[in-house]
Short mmCIF file of C-alpha atoms in Angstrom, two decimals:
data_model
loop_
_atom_site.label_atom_id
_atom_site.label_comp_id
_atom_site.label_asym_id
_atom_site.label_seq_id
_atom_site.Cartn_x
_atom_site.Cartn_y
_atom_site.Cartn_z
CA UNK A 878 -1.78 -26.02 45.68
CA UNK A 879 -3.05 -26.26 42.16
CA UNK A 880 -0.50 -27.39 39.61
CA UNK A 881 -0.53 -26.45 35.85
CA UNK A 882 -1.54 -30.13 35.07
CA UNK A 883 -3.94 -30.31 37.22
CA UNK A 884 -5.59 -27.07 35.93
CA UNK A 885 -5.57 -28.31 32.66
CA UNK A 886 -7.44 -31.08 33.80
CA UNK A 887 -9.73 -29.10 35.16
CA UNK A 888 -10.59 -27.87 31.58
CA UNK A 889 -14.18 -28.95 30.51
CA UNK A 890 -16.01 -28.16 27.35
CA UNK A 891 -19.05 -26.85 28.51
CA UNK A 892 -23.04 -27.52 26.10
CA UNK A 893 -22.65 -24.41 24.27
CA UNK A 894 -18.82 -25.56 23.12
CA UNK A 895 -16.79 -22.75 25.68
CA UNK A 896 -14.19 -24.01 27.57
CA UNK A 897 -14.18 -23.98 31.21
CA UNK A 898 -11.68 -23.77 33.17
CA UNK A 899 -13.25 -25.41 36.94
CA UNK A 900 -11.55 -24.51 40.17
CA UNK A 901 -14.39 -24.64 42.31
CA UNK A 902 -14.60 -26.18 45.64
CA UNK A 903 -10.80 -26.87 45.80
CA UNK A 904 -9.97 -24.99 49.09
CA UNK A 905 -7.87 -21.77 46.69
CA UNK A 906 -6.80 -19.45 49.62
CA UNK A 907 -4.79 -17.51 47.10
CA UNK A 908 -5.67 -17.17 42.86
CA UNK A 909 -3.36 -19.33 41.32
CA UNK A 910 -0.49 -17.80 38.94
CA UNK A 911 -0.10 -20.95 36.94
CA UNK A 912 -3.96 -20.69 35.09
CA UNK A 913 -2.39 -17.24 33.42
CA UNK A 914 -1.01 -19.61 30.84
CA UNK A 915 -4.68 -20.77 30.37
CA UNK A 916 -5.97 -17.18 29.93
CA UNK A 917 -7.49 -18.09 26.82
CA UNK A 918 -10.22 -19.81 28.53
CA UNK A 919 -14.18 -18.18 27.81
CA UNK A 920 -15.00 -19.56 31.16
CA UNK A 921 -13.54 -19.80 34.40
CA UNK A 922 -15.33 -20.87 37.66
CA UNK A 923 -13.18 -20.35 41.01
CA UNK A 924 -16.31 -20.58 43.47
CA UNK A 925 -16.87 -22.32 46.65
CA UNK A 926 -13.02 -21.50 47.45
CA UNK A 927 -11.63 -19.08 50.22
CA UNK A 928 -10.04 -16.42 48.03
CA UNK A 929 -9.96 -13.16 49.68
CA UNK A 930 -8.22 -11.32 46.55
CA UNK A 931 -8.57 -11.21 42.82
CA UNK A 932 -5.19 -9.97 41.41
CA UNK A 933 -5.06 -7.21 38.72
CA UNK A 934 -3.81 -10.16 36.40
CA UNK A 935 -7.30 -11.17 35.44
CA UNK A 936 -7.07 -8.62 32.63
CA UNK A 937 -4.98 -11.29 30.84
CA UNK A 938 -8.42 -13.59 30.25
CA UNK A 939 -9.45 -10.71 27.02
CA UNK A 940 -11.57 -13.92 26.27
CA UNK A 941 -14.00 -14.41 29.18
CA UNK A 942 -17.27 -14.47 28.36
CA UNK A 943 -18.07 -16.18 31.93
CA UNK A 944 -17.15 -15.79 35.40
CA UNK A 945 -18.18 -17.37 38.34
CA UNK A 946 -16.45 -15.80 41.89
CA UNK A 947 -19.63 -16.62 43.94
CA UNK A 948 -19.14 -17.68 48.18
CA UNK A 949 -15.79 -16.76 48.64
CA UNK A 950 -13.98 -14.13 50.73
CA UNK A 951 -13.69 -11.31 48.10
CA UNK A 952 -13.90 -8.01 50.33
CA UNK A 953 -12.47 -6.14 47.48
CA UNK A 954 -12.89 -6.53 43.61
CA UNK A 955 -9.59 -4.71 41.34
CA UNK A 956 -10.16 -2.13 38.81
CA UNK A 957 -9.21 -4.49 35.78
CA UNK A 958 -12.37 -6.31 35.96
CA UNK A 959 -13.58 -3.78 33.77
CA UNK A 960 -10.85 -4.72 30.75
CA UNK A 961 -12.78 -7.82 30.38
CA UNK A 962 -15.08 -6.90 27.79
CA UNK A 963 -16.24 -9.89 26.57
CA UNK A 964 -18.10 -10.77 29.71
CA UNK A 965 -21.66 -11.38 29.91
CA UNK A 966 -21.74 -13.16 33.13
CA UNK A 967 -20.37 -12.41 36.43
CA UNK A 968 -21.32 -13.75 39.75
CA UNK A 969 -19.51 -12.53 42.87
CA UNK A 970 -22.77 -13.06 45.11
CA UNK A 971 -22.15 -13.94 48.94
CA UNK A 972 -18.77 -12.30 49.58
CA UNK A 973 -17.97 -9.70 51.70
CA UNK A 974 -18.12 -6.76 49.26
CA UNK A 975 -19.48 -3.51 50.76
CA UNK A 976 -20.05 -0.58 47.92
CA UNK A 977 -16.66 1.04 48.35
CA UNK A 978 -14.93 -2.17 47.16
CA UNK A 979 -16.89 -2.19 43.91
CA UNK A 980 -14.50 -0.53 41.42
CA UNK A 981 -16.29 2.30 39.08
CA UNK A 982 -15.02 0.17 35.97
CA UNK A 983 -17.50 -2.59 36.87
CA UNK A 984 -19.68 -0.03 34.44
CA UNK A 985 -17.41 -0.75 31.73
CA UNK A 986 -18.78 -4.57 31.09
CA UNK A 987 -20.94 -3.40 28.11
CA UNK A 988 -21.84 -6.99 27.17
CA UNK A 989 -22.90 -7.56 30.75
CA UNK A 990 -26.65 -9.56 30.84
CA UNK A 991 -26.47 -11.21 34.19
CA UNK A 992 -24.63 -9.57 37.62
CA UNK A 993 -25.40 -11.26 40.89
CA UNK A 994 -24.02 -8.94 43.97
CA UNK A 995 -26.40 -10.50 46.07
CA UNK A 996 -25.25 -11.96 49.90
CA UNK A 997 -22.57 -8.98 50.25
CA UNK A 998 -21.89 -6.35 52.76
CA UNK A 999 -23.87 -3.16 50.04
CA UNK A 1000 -25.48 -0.56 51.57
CA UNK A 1001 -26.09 1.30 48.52
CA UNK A 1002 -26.07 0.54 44.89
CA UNK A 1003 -23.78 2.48 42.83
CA UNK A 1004 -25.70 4.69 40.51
CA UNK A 1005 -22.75 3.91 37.40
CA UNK A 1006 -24.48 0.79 36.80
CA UNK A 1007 -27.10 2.17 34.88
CA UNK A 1008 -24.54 1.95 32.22
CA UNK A 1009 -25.18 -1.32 32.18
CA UNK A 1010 -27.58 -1.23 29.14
CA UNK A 1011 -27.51 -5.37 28.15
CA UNK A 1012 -28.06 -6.07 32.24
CA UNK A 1013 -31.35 -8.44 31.74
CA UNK A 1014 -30.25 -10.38 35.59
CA UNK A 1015 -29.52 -8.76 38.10
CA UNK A 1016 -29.37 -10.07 41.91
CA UNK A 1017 -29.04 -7.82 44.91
CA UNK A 1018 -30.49 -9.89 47.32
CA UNK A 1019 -29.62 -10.46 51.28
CA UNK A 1020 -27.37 -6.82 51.30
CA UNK A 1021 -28.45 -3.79 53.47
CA UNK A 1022 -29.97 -1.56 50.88
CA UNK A 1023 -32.44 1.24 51.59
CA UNK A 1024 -32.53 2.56 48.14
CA UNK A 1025 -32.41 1.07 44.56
CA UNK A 1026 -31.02 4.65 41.86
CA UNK A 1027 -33.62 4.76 39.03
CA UNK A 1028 -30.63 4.63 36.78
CA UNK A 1029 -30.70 0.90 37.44
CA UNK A 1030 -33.99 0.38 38.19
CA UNK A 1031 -35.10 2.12 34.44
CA UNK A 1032 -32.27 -0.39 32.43
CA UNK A 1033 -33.67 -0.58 29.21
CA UNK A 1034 -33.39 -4.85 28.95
CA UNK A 1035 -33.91 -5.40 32.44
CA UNK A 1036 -36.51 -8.41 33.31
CA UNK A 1037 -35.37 -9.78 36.92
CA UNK A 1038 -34.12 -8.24 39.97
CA UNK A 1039 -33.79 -9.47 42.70
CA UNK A 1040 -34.25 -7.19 45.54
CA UNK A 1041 -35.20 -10.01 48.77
CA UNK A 1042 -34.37 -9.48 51.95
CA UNK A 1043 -33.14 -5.93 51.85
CA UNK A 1044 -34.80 -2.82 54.23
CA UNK A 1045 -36.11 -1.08 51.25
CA UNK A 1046 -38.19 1.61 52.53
CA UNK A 1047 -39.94 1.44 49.29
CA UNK A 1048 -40.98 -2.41 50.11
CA UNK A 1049 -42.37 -1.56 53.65
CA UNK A 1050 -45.89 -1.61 54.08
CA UNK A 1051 -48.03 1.27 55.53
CA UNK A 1052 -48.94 0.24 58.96
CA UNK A 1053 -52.28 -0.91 59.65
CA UNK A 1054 -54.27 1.67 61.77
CA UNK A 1055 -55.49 0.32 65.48
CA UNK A 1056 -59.07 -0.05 65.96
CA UNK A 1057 -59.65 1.51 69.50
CA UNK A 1058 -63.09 0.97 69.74
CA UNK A 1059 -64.31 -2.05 71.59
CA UNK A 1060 -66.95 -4.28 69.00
CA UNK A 1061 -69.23 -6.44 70.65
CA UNK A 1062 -68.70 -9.95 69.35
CA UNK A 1063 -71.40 -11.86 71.38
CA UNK A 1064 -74.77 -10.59 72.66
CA UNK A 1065 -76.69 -12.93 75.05
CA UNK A 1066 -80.25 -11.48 76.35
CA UNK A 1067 -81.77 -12.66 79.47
CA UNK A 1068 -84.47 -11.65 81.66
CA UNK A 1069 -83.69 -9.88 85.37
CA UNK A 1070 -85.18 -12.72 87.48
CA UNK A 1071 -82.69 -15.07 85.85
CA UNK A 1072 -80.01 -13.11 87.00
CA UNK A 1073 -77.98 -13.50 90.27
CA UNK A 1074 -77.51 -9.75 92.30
CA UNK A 1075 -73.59 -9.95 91.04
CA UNK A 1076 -74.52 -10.22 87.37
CA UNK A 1077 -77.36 -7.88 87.60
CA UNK A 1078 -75.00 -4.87 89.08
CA UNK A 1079 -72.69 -5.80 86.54
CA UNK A 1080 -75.16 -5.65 83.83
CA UNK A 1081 -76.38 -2.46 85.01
CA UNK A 1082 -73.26 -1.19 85.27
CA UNK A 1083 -72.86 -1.51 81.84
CA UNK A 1084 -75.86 -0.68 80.52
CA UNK A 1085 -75.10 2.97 82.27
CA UNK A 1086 -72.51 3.20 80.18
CA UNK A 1087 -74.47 2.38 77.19
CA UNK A 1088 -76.69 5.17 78.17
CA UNK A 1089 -73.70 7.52 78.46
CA UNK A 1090 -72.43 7.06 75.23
CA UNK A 1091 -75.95 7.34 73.95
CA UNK A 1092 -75.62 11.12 75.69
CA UNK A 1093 -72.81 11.68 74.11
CA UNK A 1094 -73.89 10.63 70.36
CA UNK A 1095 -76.19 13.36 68.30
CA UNK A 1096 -79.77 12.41 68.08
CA UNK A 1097 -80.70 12.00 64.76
CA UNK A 1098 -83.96 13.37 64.91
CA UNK A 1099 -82.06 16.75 65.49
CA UNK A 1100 -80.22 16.08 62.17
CA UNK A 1101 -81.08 18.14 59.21
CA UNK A 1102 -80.00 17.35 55.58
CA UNK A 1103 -81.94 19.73 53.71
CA UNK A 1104 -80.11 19.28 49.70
CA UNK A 1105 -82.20 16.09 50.35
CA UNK A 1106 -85.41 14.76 48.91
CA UNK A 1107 -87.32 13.37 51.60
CA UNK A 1108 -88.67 10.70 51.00
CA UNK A 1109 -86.60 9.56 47.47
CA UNK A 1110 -89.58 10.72 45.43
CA UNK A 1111 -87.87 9.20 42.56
CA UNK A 1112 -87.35 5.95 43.98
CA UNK A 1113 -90.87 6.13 44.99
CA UNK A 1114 -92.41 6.41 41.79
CA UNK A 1115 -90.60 4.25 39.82
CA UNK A 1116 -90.70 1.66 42.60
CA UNK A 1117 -93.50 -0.65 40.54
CA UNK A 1118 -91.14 -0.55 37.25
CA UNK A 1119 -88.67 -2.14 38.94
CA UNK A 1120 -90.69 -4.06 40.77
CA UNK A 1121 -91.73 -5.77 37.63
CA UNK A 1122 -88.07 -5.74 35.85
#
């Protein structure tokens, strides 16, 4: 159970001079009440816990500028999130979010740069983000998407996202196309007296076949291409200029 005094000793001033409020890898089954009366906090960091719900009283941090949720047991996100307007961080990455659970006023975090929804349960991204216009990071790695809207992929500031490990039809590569026909690798000639009566039916065999195919392939003496210039009498009589060049 986390105290008061012990989340105020949790409370460290982070390079840039924010102060953070760290809760992470504590064992939190349940967000506790008593950090509302540190809701002036920019950062807080409650990952590595087991929470499985985020209470609408996160609205009461109007200061966060930071927010790290990342591998918990979030399957559901509350509407509020979006009242924290400040934010331009927010990692929630390997929970068990599926796209229902993300509430619409996620695309009210105008000051948003970096979003990582990556490791979750999404089979679709919700289009609404593209009102993300300050997203510059955005992870949606290890989910089940098929798709990625061209609102998010066209976000103005956009420079990373990452899409790994998802069955994005528009990552699959065109299938390579069988070769059917059998290429000789190795060609050994030998002489018919050097060759026992098994081999020799069996290279006869084979050359029959040869022969068959050779049946079965146009001659091409019979082949006429008369828009042609037989011989290249261009070729032909410039063949001593180049000769020399």
């Amino acid at each position: 159970r986390i105290t008061l005094k012990m989340a105020k000793n949790s409370i460290r001033v982070s390079f840039s001079g924010r102060r953070r409020l760290d809760l992470s890898k504590m064992g939190i089954t349940t967000f506790p009440k008593c950090i509302l009366e540190l809701a002036d906090v920019e950062e807080l960091d409650l990952s590595r816990n087991m929470l499985r719900k985020i209470p609408n009283t996160i609205e009461k941090f109007q200061n966060l500028l930071w927010l790290d949720l990342h591998s918990n047991q979030l399957d559901e996100l509350p509407k509020e999130i979006g009242t924290l307007q400040n934010l331009t961080f927010l990692n929630i990455c390997n929970n068990k979010l599926t796209t229902e659970s993300l509430p619409e006023e996620l695309n009210l975090l105008k000051n948003l740069k970096t979003l990582n929804l990556g490791l979750n349960c999404l089979e679709t991204v919700p289009t609404t983000l593209g009102a993300l216009r300050e997203l510059v990071d955005l992870g949606l790695f290890d989910n089940a998407l098929t798709t990625i809207p061209k609102s998010v992929k066209n976000l103005p500031k956009i420079e990373r996202m990452n899409v790994k490990r998802n069955p994005l039809r528009e990552l699959e590569k065109p299938k390579e196309e069988i070769d059917t026909i059998k290429r000789i690798e190795t060609l050994y000639l030998v002489e018919e007296k050097d060759l026992c009566s098994s081999c020799l039916k069996m290279c006869k065999g084979e050359r029959d076949e040869l022969h068959k195919l050779e049946d079965m392939t146009p001659n091409s003496k019979e082949l006429s291409f008369p828009s042609l210039l037989t011989p290249n009498s261009s070729a032909k009589e410039n063949q001593e200029e180049w000769r020399v060049r």
